Amino acid sequence: MLLKENVRSHFYNALKKITQSVEITIDDDEKFDDYGLDSLDRMNLLLEMEELTECDLGELDLNNTNTFNLLYEEITKLAPRE
Amino acid sequence: MIGIESIGSYLPDAIIDNTSRADLFKIESDFIIKKIGFEVLRRKNSKDDTSDLCVFAWNDLCRNTTCPIDEIECIVVCTQNPDGHGLPHTAAIVQNKLGCTNQVAAFDISLGCSGYVYGVTIIQSFMNANGMKKGLLFTADPYSKVLNPDDRNTELLFGDAATCTLFSTTPRYTTLKSLFATDGSGADAIQRKFPSGILEMKGQDVFMFAMKKVPAQIQQCLMINNLTLDDISIFLLHQGSRYIVENLRNRLSLPPEKAPFLASNIGNTVSSSIPLSLQATWEARYDKVLLSGFGVGLSWATTILQQQ
């Protein structure tokens, strides 16, 4: 079961690892590339989210799924939302 | 026992300055240096074919190793960009260009980035089975033949090179147990499209595959050889990009010096990537060297070299 706040927590942990930052300030509707994530960072983000949520996200196109809200929507299509 | 005695290589003189192309591909030069990692790519002379690159690598081997050509009993060429259309096999053309005797087994193996690890086991086994004493494993896969110069996914990555590894009964290194794996469902991750023949790569698929499969295979290879990460002197990973090497290193919790990125002035040279790294670290005389190649196929393979 994937509560939004749980997925957001996974997302922030993934970003901390990828950006090697202690604090994450990205908004739910902020585009990943506006936040400074390049194409390789976004691939890594997908991988980290896959491992944290145990959802197969390999088919996601991160050019279109490029905010947390959009990413969360895609993840919940693959798992039920509470 | 047959093993690796010596390595020669060929890097074309012609280079492309990758960072100067950042504007052309609408990316930051920092991205090229810090993520892709290849500041310079090598490009073969248009007049040289794959077999010629093999000969150049043999010439380099001969600068450091005494090996009369008529003592060579086996020639294996690892390539997926052979001379012409691949018929006849490039190894036969190399046999002729080197001036070997006719009493030579010569064949090609069609593998990409996993090709050197496969090739080491193949040539050792073949030579052991047939009582051979000296053989050559070539890697030569000039992707410049099949790249689309407008495709940033590939044009910024691949470089041309060739290597020649001498296998003999007086080796520096022999192999411990190796592991091989294949997933053909990922065939379209790296392929030459029909009918254009141009290389296309799905970077996301390749990255996800490498991160998911390679660390697990490395751990398993260590386990079947009763070794740990700490027992390995150095990890020579396929130099797919700086980002891939660094992320694999992180996933294995290795310090940078144990899994180095060595290809910034070379490019991703496919099956030549690992032997070039092995040659670059040859003088260090590492006791145990883990090699891991992964890529087109999808195919991935890991072995451990033990110094004799």
mmCIF file of C-alpha atoms in Angstrom:
data_model
loop_
_atom_site.group_PDB
_atom_site.id
_atom_site.type_symbol
_atom_site.label_atom_id
_atom_site.label_comp_id
_atom_site.label_asym_id
_atom_site.label_seq_id
_atom_site.Cartn_x
_atom_site.Cartn_y
_atom_site.Cartn_z
ATOM 1 C CA MET A 1 0.000 0.000 0.000
ATOM 2 C CA LEU A 2 1.587 3.266 -1.139
ATOM 3 C CA LEU A 3 0.561 6.304 0.851
ATOM 4 C CA LYS A 4 1.657 9.533 -0.784
ATOM 5 C CA GLU A 5 3.676 10.603 2.242
ATOM 6 C CA ASN A 6 5.480 7.247 2.254
ATOM 7 C CA VAL A 7 6.334 7.536 -1.427
ATOM 8 C CA ARG A 8 7.449 11.130 -0.860
ATOM 9 C CA SER A 9 9.732 9.912 1.914
ATOM 10 C CA HIS A 10 11.243 7.319 -0.438
ATOM 11 C CA PHE A 11 11.574 10.021 -3.084
ATOM 12 C CA TYR A 12 13.416 12.381 -0.746
ATOM 13 C CA ASN A 13 15.760 9.595 0.397
ATOM 14 C CA ALA A 14 16.495 8.782 -3.215
ATOM 15 C CA LEU A 15 17.217 12.426 -4.010
ATOM 16 C CA LYS A 16 19.498 12.761 -0.998
ATOM 17 C CA LYS A 17 21.517 9.827 -2.279
ATOM 18 C CA ILE A 18 21.632 11.046 -5.854
ATOM 19 C CA THR A 19 22.377 14.705 -5.142
ATOM 20 C CA GLN A 20 24.427 13.938 -2.019
ATOM 21 C CA SER A 21 22.421 16.594 -0.207
ATOM 22 C CA VAL A 22 21.271 16.607 3.394
ATOM 23 C CA GLU A 23 18.176 18.682 2.715
ATOM 24 C CA ILE A 24 15.672 18.301 -0.120
ATOM 25 C CA THR A 25 13.523 21.285 -1.059
ATOM 26 C CA ILE A 26 11.758 20.155 -4.221
ATOM 27 C CA ASP A 27 8.026 20.864 -4.509
ATOM 28 C CA ASP A 28 5.618 18.151 -5.582
ATOM 29 C CA ASP A 29 4.983 19.961 -8.885
ATOM 30 C CA GLU A 30 8.529 21.147 -9.493
ATOM 31 C CA LYS A 31 10.109 19.698 -12.618
ATOM 32 C CA PHE A 32 13.084 17.467 -11.958
ATOM 33 C CA ASP A 33 15.318 19.272 -14.436
ATOM 34 C CA ASP A 34 14.388 22.641 -12.900
ATOM 35 C CA TYR A 35 15.602 21.175 -9.616
ATOM 36 C CA GLY A 36 18.911 20.373 -11.288
ATOM 37 C CA LEU A 37 18.496 16.686 -12.060
ATOM 38 C CA ASP A 38 20.014 15.762 -15.411
ATOM 39 C CA SER A 39 18.972 12.784 -17.527
ATOM 40 C CA LEU A 40 21.310 10.391 -15.736
ATOM 41 C CA ASP A 41 20.162 11.562 -12.312
ATOM 42 C CA ARG A 42 16.570 10.899 -13.400
ATOM 43 C CA MET A 43 17.490 7.343 -14.446
ATOM 44 C CA ASN A 44 19.084 6.816 -11.078
ATOM 45 C CA LEU A 45 16.007 8.267 -9.383
ATOM 46 C CA LEU A 46 13.826 5.763 -11.192
ATOM 47 C CA LEU A 47 16.052 2.918 -10.084
ATOM 48 C CA GLU A 48 16.104 4.085 -6.469
ATOM 49 C CA MET A 49 12.306 4.512 -6.452
ATOM 50 C CA GLU A 50 11.893 1.063 -7.938
ATOM 51 C CA GLU A 51 13.982 -0.482 -5.213
ATOM 52 C CA LEU A 52 12.303 1.495 -2.444
ATOM 53 C CA THR A 53 8.707 0.964 -3.600
ATOM 54 C CA GLU A 54 9.239 -2.549 -5.056
ATOM 55 C CA CYS A 55 7.337 -1.472 -8.180
ATOM 56 C CA ASP A 56 8.652 -2.154 -11.684
ATOM 57 C CA LEU A 57 9.130 1.335 -13.100
ATOM 58 C CA GLY A 58 11.376 0.394 -16.007
ATOM 59 C CA GLU A 59 8.916 1.467 -18.682
ATOM 60 C CA LEU A 60 8.403 4.989 -17.334
ATOM 61 C CA ASP A 61 9.438 7.824 -19.629
ATOM 62 C CA LEU A 62 11.044 10.340 -17.333
ATOM 63 C CA ASN A 63 10.810 13.052 -19.951
ATOM 64 C CA ASN A 64 7.038 13.018 -19.346
ATOM 65 C CA THR A 65 6.977 11.842 -15.733
ATOM 66 C CA ASN A 66 9.078 14.711 -14.507
ATOM 67 C CA THR A 67 7.524 15.878 -11.240
ATOM 68 C CA PHE A 68 6.921 14.074 -7.968
ATOM 69 C CA ASN A 69 3.138 14.267 -8.457
ATOM 70 C CA LEU A 70 3.356 12.698 -11.903
ATOM 71 C CA LEU A 71 5.772 10.065 -10.625
ATOM 72 C CA TYR A 72 3.457 9.247 -7.736
ATOM 73 C CA GLU A 73 0.519 8.861 -10.135
ATOM 74 C CA GLU A 74 2.477 6.394 -12.242
ATOM 75 C CA ILE A 75 3.621 4.439 -9.208
ATOM 76 C CA THR A 76 0.066 4.132 -7.916
ATOM 77 C CA LYS A 77 -1.103 2.772 -11.247
ATOM 78 C CA LEU A 78 1.220 -0.117 -10.524
ATOM 79 C CA ALA A 79 0.144 -0.505 -6.894
ATOM 80 C CA PRO A 80 -3.138 0.240 -5.053
ATOM 81 C CA ARG A 81 -3.527 3.631 -3.355
ATOM 82 C CA GLU A 82 -4.877 3.833 0.214
ATOM 83 C CA MET B 1 48.089 -24.092 -17.814
ATOM 84 C CA ILE B 2 47.039 -21.508 -20.375
ATOM 85 C CA GLY B 3 46.590 -17.907 -19.319
ATOM 86 C CA ILE B 4 47.273 -14.286 -20.140
ATOM 87 C CA GLU B 5 50.941 -13.593 -20.805
ATOM 88 C CA SER B 6 50.833 -10.114 -22.305
ATOM 89 C CA ILE B 7 48.567 -7.454 -23.842
ATOM 90 C CA GLY B 8 49.018 -5.064 -26.741
ATOM 91 C CA SER B 9 46.646 -2.347 -27.884
ATOM 92 C CA TYR B 10 45.895 0.198 -30.565
ATOM 93 C CA LEU B 11 44.320 3.593 -30.025
ATOM 94 C CA PRO B 12 43.805 5.601 -33.220
ATOM 95 C CA ASP B 13 45.553 8.958 -33.315
ATOM 96 C CA ALA B 14 42.471 10.751 -34.639
ATOM 97 C CA ILE B 15 40.449 12.142 -31.786
ATOM 98 C CA ILE B 16 37.203 13.970 -31.225
ATOM 99 C CA ASP B 17 37.152 16.564 -28.470
ATOM 100 C CA ASN B 18 33.845 15.662 -26.849
ATOM 101 C CA THR B 19 33.595 18.778 -24.704
ATOM 102 C CA SER B 20 33.716 20.980 -27.793
ATOM 103 C CA ARG B 21 30.491 19.339 -28.957
ATOM 104 C CA ALA B 22 28.443 20.243 -25.902
ATOM 105 C CA ASP B 23 26.691 23.141 -27.666
ATOM 106 C CA LEU B 24 26.013 21.007 -30.711
ATOM 107 C CA PHE B 25 24.132 18.484 -28.594
ATOM 108 C CA LYS B 26 22.597 21.148 -26.333
ATOM 109 C CA ILE B 27 24.169 19.830 -23.140
ATOM 110 C CA GLU B 28 26.521 21.267 -20.549
ATOM 111 C CA SER B 29 30.199 20.436 -20.991
ATOM 112 C CA ASP B 30 30.203 19.650 -17.272
ATOM 113 C CA PHE B 31 27.754 16.825 -18.005
ATOM 114 C CA ILE B 32 30.173 15.395 -20.551
ATOM 115 C CA ILE B 33 33.135 15.549 -18.195
ATOM 116 C CA LYS B 34 31.496 14.567 -14.911
ATOM 117 C CA LYS B 35 28.759 12.185 -16.026
ATOM 118 C CA ILE B 36 29.571 10.734 -19.443
ATOM 119 C CA GLY B 37 33.260 10.956 -18.595
ATOM 120 C CA PHE B 38 34.713 10.788 -22.096
ATOM 121 C CA GLU B 39 36.507 14.026 -22.829
ATOM 122 C CA VAL B 40 38.131 12.519 -25.907
ATOM 123 C CA LEU B 41 36.949 9.804 -28.267
ATOM 124 C CA ARG B 42 39.158 7.913 -30.691
ATOM 125 C CA ARG B 43 38.245 7.441 -34.322
ATOM 126 C CA LYS B 44 39.940 4.995 -36.681
ATOM 127 C CA ASN B 45 41.174 6.039 -40.088
ATOM 128 C CA SER B 46 38.411 5.477 -42.620
ATOM 129 C CA LYS B 47 40.815 3.393 -44.702
ATOM 130 C CA ASP B 48 41.419 0.936 -41.830
ATOM 131 C CA ASP B 49 39.104 -1.993 -41.366
ATOM 132 C CA THR B 50 38.605 -4.068 -38.227
ATOM 133 C CA SER B 51 41.332 -6.530 -39.221
ATOM 134 C CA ASP B 52 43.807 -3.664 -39.592
ATOM 135 C CA LEU B 53 43.107 -2.521 -36.034
ATOM 136 C CA CYS B 54 43.900 -6.068 -34.901
ATOM 137 C CA VAL B 55 47.233 -5.984 -36.726
ATOM 138 C CA PHE B 56 48.108 -2.647 -35.116
ATOM 139 C CA ALA B 57 47.359 -4.115 -31.682
ATOM 140 C CA TRP B 58 49.564 -7.134 -32.491
ATOM 141 C CA ASN B 59 52.377 -4.755 -33.476
ATOM 142 C CA ASP B 60 52.087 -3.098 -30.074
ATOM 143 C CA LEU B 61 52.201 -6.491 -28.344
ATOM 144 C CA CYS B 62 55.412 -7.286 -30.215
ATOM 145 C CA ARG B 63 57.061 -4.150 -28.840
ATOM 146 C CA ASN B 64 56.919 -5.675 -25.357
ATOM 147 C CA THR B 65 56.802 -9.388 -25.938
ATOM 148 C CA THR B 66 58.866 -11.793 -27.989
ATOM 149 C CA CYS B 67 56.412 -13.967 -29.882
ATOM 150 C CA PRO B 68 57.371 -15.408 -33.274
ATOM 151 C CA ILE B 69 54.278 -15.326 -35.458
ATOM 152 C CA ASP B 70 54.737 -18.921 -36.598
ATOM 153 C CA GLU B 71 54.238 -20.105 -33.000
ATOM 154 C CA ILE B 72 50.653 -18.810 -32.934
ATOM 155 C CA GLU B 73 48.155 -21.694 -33.081
ATOM 156 C CA CYS B 74 44.884 -19.896 -32.380
ATOM 157 C CA ILE B 75 43.378 -16.539 -33.320
ATOM 158 C CA VAL B 76 40.055 -15.388 -31.867
ATOM 159 C CA VAL B 77 38.568 -12.027 -32.837
ATOM 160 C CA CYS B 78 35.807 -10.582 -30.693
ATOM 161 C CA THR B 79 33.813 -8.146 -32.814
ATOM 162 C CA GLN B 80 30.310 -7.236 -33.881
ATOM 163 C CA ASN B 81 31.623 -4.885 -36.567
ATOM 164 C CA PRO B 82 33.717 -7.250 -38.671
ATOM 165 C CA ASP B 83 35.492 -6.622 -41.922
ATOM 166 C CA GLY B 84 33.028 -6.212 -44.769
ATOM 167 C CA HIS B 85 29.801 -8.055 -44.081
ATOM 168 C CA GLY B 86 31.443 -10.537 -41.734
ATOM 169 C CA LEU B 87 31.825 -13.291 -44.317
ATOM 170 C CA PRO B 88 34.561 -14.440 -44.335
ATOM 171 C CA HIS B 89 35.258 -14.106 -40.645
ATOM 172 C CA THR B 90 37.655 -11.371 -39.638
ATOM 173 C CA ALA B 91 39.944 -13.836 -37.817
ATOM 174 C CA ALA B 92 40.794 -15.478 -41.157
ATOM 175 C CA ILE B 93 41.700 -12.095 -42.624
ATOM 176 C CA VAL B 94 43.839 -11.348 -39.562
ATOM 177 C CA GLN B 95 45.601 -14.719 -39.929
ATOM 178 C CA ASN B 96 46.623 -13.726 -43.437
ATOM 179 C CA LYS B 97 47.614 -10.166 -42.573
ATOM 180 C CA LEU B 98 49.769 -11.346 -39.670
ATOM 181 C CA GLY B 99 51.514 -13.930 -41.853
ATOM 182 C CA CYS B 100 50.635 -16.877 -39.601
ATOM 183 C CA THR B 101 51.051 -20.448 -40.747
ATOM 184 C CA ASN B 102 47.989 -22.280 -42.051
ATOM 185 C CA GLN B 103 48.020 -24.512 -38.948
ATOM 186 C CA VAL B 104 46.018 -21.956 -37.047
ATOM 187 C CA ALA B 105 42.495 -22.151 -35.652
ATOM 188 C CA ALA B 106 40.866 -18.803 -36.394
ATOM 189 C CA PHE B 107 37.323 -17.766 -35.583
ATOM 190 C CA ASP B 108 35.249 -14.767 -34.565
ATOM 191 C CA ILE B 109 33.002 -14.403 -31.563
ATOM 192 C CA SER B 110 30.059 -12.036 -31.793
ATOM 193 C CA LEU B 111 29.894 -10.272 -28.456
ATOM 194 C CA GLY B 112 30.100 -6.689 -27.325
ATOM 195 C CA CYS B 113 30.956 -5.312 -23.936
ATOM 196 C CA SER B 114 30.952 -8.731 -22.239
ATOM 197 C CA GLY B 115 33.156 -10.074 -25.025
ATOM 198 C CA TYR B 116 36.564 -9.975 -23.363
ATOM 199 C CA VAL B 117 35.427 -11.926 -20.315
ATOM 200 C CA TYR B 118 33.770 -14.522 -22.551
ATOM 201 C CA GLY B 119 36.774 -14.481 -24.873
ATOM 202 C CA VAL B 120 39.281 -15.199 -22.124
ATOM 203 C CA THR B 121 37.433 -18.364 -21.113
ATOM 204 C CA ILE B 122 36.759 -19.400 -24.712
ATOM 205 C CA ILE B 123 40.356 -19.187 -25.889
ATOM 206 C CA GLN B 124 41.766 -20.763 -22.712
ATOM 207 C CA SER B 125 39.359 -23.683 -22.974
ATOM 208 C CA PHE B 126 39.943 -24.115 -26.705
ATOM 209 C CA MET B 127 43.703 -24.060 -26.316
ATOM 210 C CA ASN B 128 43.688 -26.382 -23.293
ATOM 211 C CA ALA B 129 41.405 -28.855 -25.064
ATOM 212 C CA ASN B 130 43.667 -28.998 -28.087
ATOM 213 C CA GLY B 131 47.106 -28.869 -26.471
ATOM 214 C CA MET B 132 47.925 -25.468 -27.922
ATOM 215 C CA LYS B 133 50.705 -23.347 -26.468
ATOM 216 C CA LYS B 134 50.239 -19.857 -27.937
ATOM 217 C CA GLY B 135 47.133 -18.012 -29.073
ATOM 218 C CA LEU B 136 45.843 -14.494 -29.595
ATOM 219 C CA LEU B 137 42.545 -12.982 -28.461
ATOM 220 C CA PHE B 138 41.722 -9.785 -30.296
ATOM 221 C CA THR B 139 39.047 -7.282 -29.432
ATOM 222 C CA ALA B 140 38.231 -4.801 -32.177
ATOM 223 C CA ASP B 141 34.761 -3.310 -32.435
ATOM 224 C CA PRO B 142 34.906 0.065 -34.175
ATOM 225 C CA TYR B 143 31.424 1.469 -33.553
ATOM 226 C CA SER B 144 32.329 4.509 -35.651
ATOM 227 C CA LYS B 145 31.235 2.327 -38.564
ATOM 228 C CA VAL B 146 27.637 2.297 -37.343
ATOM 229 C CA LEU B 147 27.050 5.518 -35.383
ATOM 230 C CA ASN B 148 24.599 8.269 -36.265
ATOM 231 C CA PRO B 149 26.629 11.468 -35.732
ATOM 232 C CA ASP B 150 23.450 13.323 -34.748
ATOM 233 C CA ASP B 151 22.469 10.860 -32.019
ATOM 234 C CA ARG B 152 23.711 12.190 -28.669
ATOM 235 C CA ASN B 153 22.812 8.904 -26.983
ATOM 236 C CA THR B 154 25.612 7.121 -28.845
ATOM 237 C CA GLU B 155 27.829 9.637 -30.624
ATOM 238 C CA LEU B 156 29.195 11.004 -27.325
ATOM 239 C CA LEU B 157 30.049 7.576 -25.929
ATOM 240 C CA PHE B 158 31.791 5.242 -28.274
ATOM 241 C CA GLY B 159 35.447 5.216 -29.293
ATOM 242 C CA ASP B 160 37.468 2.956 -31.585
ATOM 243 C CA ALA B 161 40.286 0.771 -30.314
ATOM 244 C CA ALA B 162 41.713 -2.731 -30.522
ATOM 245 C CA THR B 163 43.608 -5.054 -28.210
ATOM 246 C CA CYS B 164 45.648 -8.204 -28.637
ATOM 247 C CA THR B 165 46.073 -10.555 -25.685
ATOM 248 C CA LEU B 166 48.681 -13.293 -25.866
ATOM 249 C CA PHE B 167 47.666 -16.543 -24.210
ATOM 250 C CA SER B 168 50.457 -18.998 -23.466
ATOM 251 C CA THR B 169 51.747 -21.681 -21.134
ATOM 252 C CA THR B 170 53.802 -19.038 -19.262
ATOM 253 C CA PRO B 171 51.035 -16.748 -18.077
ATOM 254 C CA ARG B 172 50.990 -13.781 -15.748
ATOM 255 C CA TYR B 173 47.298 -14.448 -15.040
ATOM 256 C CA THR B 174 44.983 -17.415 -15.131
ATOM 257 C CA THR B 175 41.272 -17.325 -14.423
ATOM 258 C CA LEU B 176 39.311 -18.562 -11.443
ATOM 259 C CA LYS B 177 35.658 -19.585 -11.870
ATOM 260 C CA SER B 178 33.667 -17.281 -14.150
ATOM 261 C CA LEU B 179 29.998 -16.426 -14.500
ATOM 262 C CA PHE B 180 28.030 -15.709 -17.669
ATOM 263 C CA ALA B 181 24.487 -14.461 -18.162
ATOM 264 C CA THR B 182 22.169 -13.445 -20.972
ATOM 265 C CA ASP B 183 18.799 -11.755 -21.265
ATOM 266 C CA GLY B 184 17.665 -11.615 -24.857
ATOM 267 C CA SER B 185 14.425 -9.892 -23.875
ATOM 268 C CA GLY B 186 16.610 -6.786 -23.633
ATOM 269 C CA ALA B 187 17.949 -7.172 -27.159
ATOM 270 C CA ASP B 188 16.519 -3.843 -28.262
ATOM 271 C CA ALA B 189 18.402 -1.938 -25.565
ATOM 272 C CA ILE B 190 21.432 -1.762 -27.865
ATOM 273 C CA GLN B 191 20.990 -2.754 -31.473
ATOM 274 C CA ARG B 192 21.671 -1.899 -35.048
ATOM 275 C CA LYS B 193 18.295 -0.991 -36.479
ATOM 276 C CA PHE B 194 17.091 -2.650 -39.642
ATOM 277 C CA PRO B 195 17.317 -1.601 -42.486
ATOM 278 C CA SER B 196 19.538 1.404 -41.716
ATOM 279 C CA GLY B 197 22.159 -0.594 -39.796
ATOM 280 C CA ILE B 198 22.644 2.400 -37.518
ATOM 281 C CA LEU B 199 23.277 1.797 -33.830
ATOM 282 C CA GLU B 200 20.568 2.818 -31.388
ATOM 283 C CA MET B 201 20.715 2.606 -27.626
ATOM 284 C CA LYS B 202 18.093 2.976 -24.909
ATOM 285 C CA GLY B 203 20.194 4.549 -22.181
ATOM 286 C CA GLN B 204 17.636 4.093 -19.439
ATOM 287 C CA ASP B 205 17.270 0.384 -20.121
ATOM 288 C CA VAL B 206 21.027 -0.119 -20.217
ATOM 289 C CA PHE B 207 21.581 1.811 -16.993
ATOM 290 C CA MET B 208 18.834 -0.047 -15.106
ATOM 291 C CA PHE B 209 20.133 -3.400 -16.374
ATOM 292 C CA ALA B 210 23.709 -2.650 -15.347
ATOM 293 C CA MET B 211 22.762 -1.480 -11.858
ATOM 294 C CA LYS B 212 20.445 -4.403 -11.206
ATOM 295 C CA LYS B 213 22.464 -7.256 -12.672
ATOM 296 C CA VAL B 214 26.176 -6.482 -12.467
ATOM 297 C CA PRO B 215 26.675 -6.029 -8.701
ATOM 298 C CA ALA B 216 24.736 -9.231 -8.081
ATOM 299 C CA GLN B 217 26.878 -11.188 -10.531
ATOM 300 C CA ILE B 218 30.075 -9.787 -9.050
ATOM 301 C CA GLN B 219 28.975 -10.827 -5.567
ATOM 302 C CA GLN B 220 28.073 -14.283 -6.831
ATOM 303 C CA CYS B 221 31.408 -14.656 -8.637
ATOM 304 C CA LEU B 222 33.211 -13.811 -5.426
ATOM 305 C CA MET B 223 31.105 -16.325 -3.523
ATOM 306 C CA ILE B 224 31.744 -19.239 -5.885
ATOM 307 C CA ASN B 225 35.452 -18.528 -5.648
ATOM 308 C CA ASN B 226 35.306 -18.272 -1.832
ATOM 309 C CA LEU B 227 36.478 -14.678 -1.948
ATOM 310 C CA THR B 228 35.278 -11.339 -0.612
ATOM 311 C CA LEU B 229 35.434 -7.826 -2.013
ATOM 312 C CA ASP B 230 38.494 -7.215 0.151
ATOM 313 C CA ASP B 231 40.388 -10.095 -1.478
ATOM 314 C CA ILE B 232 40.274 -8.379 -4.862
ATOM 315 C CA SER B 233 43.134 -6.028 -5.635
ATOM 316 C CA ILE B 234 41.258 -4.103 -8.307
ATOM 317 C CA PHE B 235 37.903 -4.243 -10.106
ATOM 318 C CA LEU B 236 38.146 -3.563 -13.832
ATOM 319 C CA LEU B 237 34.579 -2.838 -14.853
ATOM 320 C CA HIS B 238 33.488 -2.233 -18.413
ATOM 321 C CA GLN B 239 33.977 1.483 -18.969
ATOM 322 C CA GLY B 240 30.472 2.211 -20.236
ATOM 323 C CA SER B 241 30.565 5.759 -18.892
ATOM 324 C CA ARG B 242 31.890 7.502 -15.816
ATOM 325 C CA TYR B 243 28.370 7.513 -14.363
ATOM 326 C CA ILE B 244 27.926 3.778 -14.760
ATOM 327 C CA VAL B 245 31.328 2.953 -13.254
ATOM 328 C CA GLU B 246 30.794 5.314 -10.319
ATOM 329 C CA ASN B 247 27.313 4.015 -9.577
ATOM 330 C CA LEU B 248 28.434 0.399 -9.762
ATOM 331 C CA ARG B 249 31.296 1.248 -7.452
ATOM 332 C CA ASN B 250 28.864 2.879 -5.006
ATOM 333 C CA ARG B 251 26.566 -0.124 -5.089
ATOM 334 C CA LEU B 252 29.507 -2.360 -4.228
ATOM 335 C CA SER B 253 30.728 0.100 -1.572
ATOM 336 C CA LEU B 254 34.160 0.281 -3.168
ATOM 337 C CA PRO B 255 36.562 3.215 -2.930
ATOM 338 C CA PRO B 256 37.360 4.950 -6.243
ATOM 339 C CA GLU B 257 40.873 3.540 -6.515
ATOM 340 C CA LYS B 258 39.563 -0.034 -6.398
ATOM 341 C CA ALA B 259 37.125 0.418 -9.294
ATOM 342 C CA PRO B 260 38.688 3.174 -11.352
ATOM 343 C CA PHE B 261 37.371 5.036 -14.356
ATOM 344 C CA LEU B 262 40.230 4.915 -16.840
ATOM 345 C CA ALA B 263 38.675 5.819 -20.173
ATOM 346 C CA SER B 264 38.333 9.585 -20.151
ATOM 347 C CA ASN B 265 40.732 9.901 -23.107
ATOM 348 C CA ILE B 266 39.494 6.837 -24.947
ATOM 349 C CA GLY B 267 35.707 6.422 -24.917
ATOM 350 C CA ASN B 268 33.568 3.342 -24.559
ATOM 351 C CA THR B 269 35.529 0.907 -26.699
ATOM 352 C CA VAL B 270 33.122 -2.005 -26.235
ATOM 353 C CA SER B 271 35.031 -5.290 -25.810
ATOM 354 C CA SER B 272 38.384 -3.464 -25.784
ATOM 355 C CA SER B 273 37.390 -1.548 -22.653
ATOM 356 C CA ILE B 274 38.465 -4.178 -20.133
ATOM 357 C CA PRO B 275 41.753 -5.291 -21.769
ATOM 358 C CA LEU B 276 42.738 -1.640 -22.177
ATOM 359 C CA SER B 277 42.181 -1.179 -18.439
ATOM 360 C CA LEU B 278 44.123 -4.379 -17.735
ATOM 361 C CA GLN B 279 47.012 -3.144 -19.861
ATOM 362 C CA ALA B 280 46.917 0.244 -18.116
ATOM 363 C CA THR B 281 47.256 -1.424 -14.726
ATOM 364 C CA TRP B 282 49.660 -4.163 -15.831
ATOM 365 C CA GLU B 283 52.757 -2.734 -14.139
ATOM 366 C CA ALA B 284 51.030 -2.780 -10.748
ATOM 367 C CA ARG B 285 51.124 -6.593 -10.808
ATOM 368 C CA TYR B 286 47.859 -6.926 -8.906
ATOM 369 C CA ASP B 287 47.343 -10.329 -7.321
ATOM 370 C CA LYS B 288 43.626 -10.752 -7.994
ATOM 371 C CA VAL B 289 41.843 -8.721 -10.666
ATOM 372 C CA LEU B 290 38.087 -8.947 -11.130
ATOM 373 C CA LEU B 291 36.836 -8.279 -14.662
ATOM 374 C CA SER B 292 33.176 -7.553 -15.338
ATOM 375 C CA GLY B 293 31.775 -6.817 -18.780
ATOM 376 C CA PHE B 294 28.126 -6.021 -19.521
ATOM 377 C CA GLY B 295 26.076 -4.624 -22.359
ATOM 378 C CA VAL B 296 24.680 -5.527 -25.727
ATOM 379 C CA GLY B 297 22.606 -8.691 -25.758
ATOM 380 C CA LEU B 298 21.874 -8.131 -23.009
ATOM 381 C CA SER B 299 24.947 -10.036 -21.904
ATOM 382 C CA TRP B 300 27.054 -9.856 -18.782
ATOM 383 C CA ALA B 301 30.041 -11.835 -17.523
ATOM 384 C CA THR B 302 32.470 -11.729 -14.628
ATOM 385 C CA THR B 303 35.749 -13.483 -13.957
ATOM 386 C CA ILE B 304 38.676 -13.168 -11.590
ATOM 387 C CA LEU B 305 42.292 -13.210 -12.742
ATOM 388 C CA GLN B 306 44.797 -14.779 -10.393
ATOM 389 C CA GLN B 307 48.452 -13.823 -10.723
ATOM 390 C CA GLN B 308 50.775 -16.798 -11.153
#
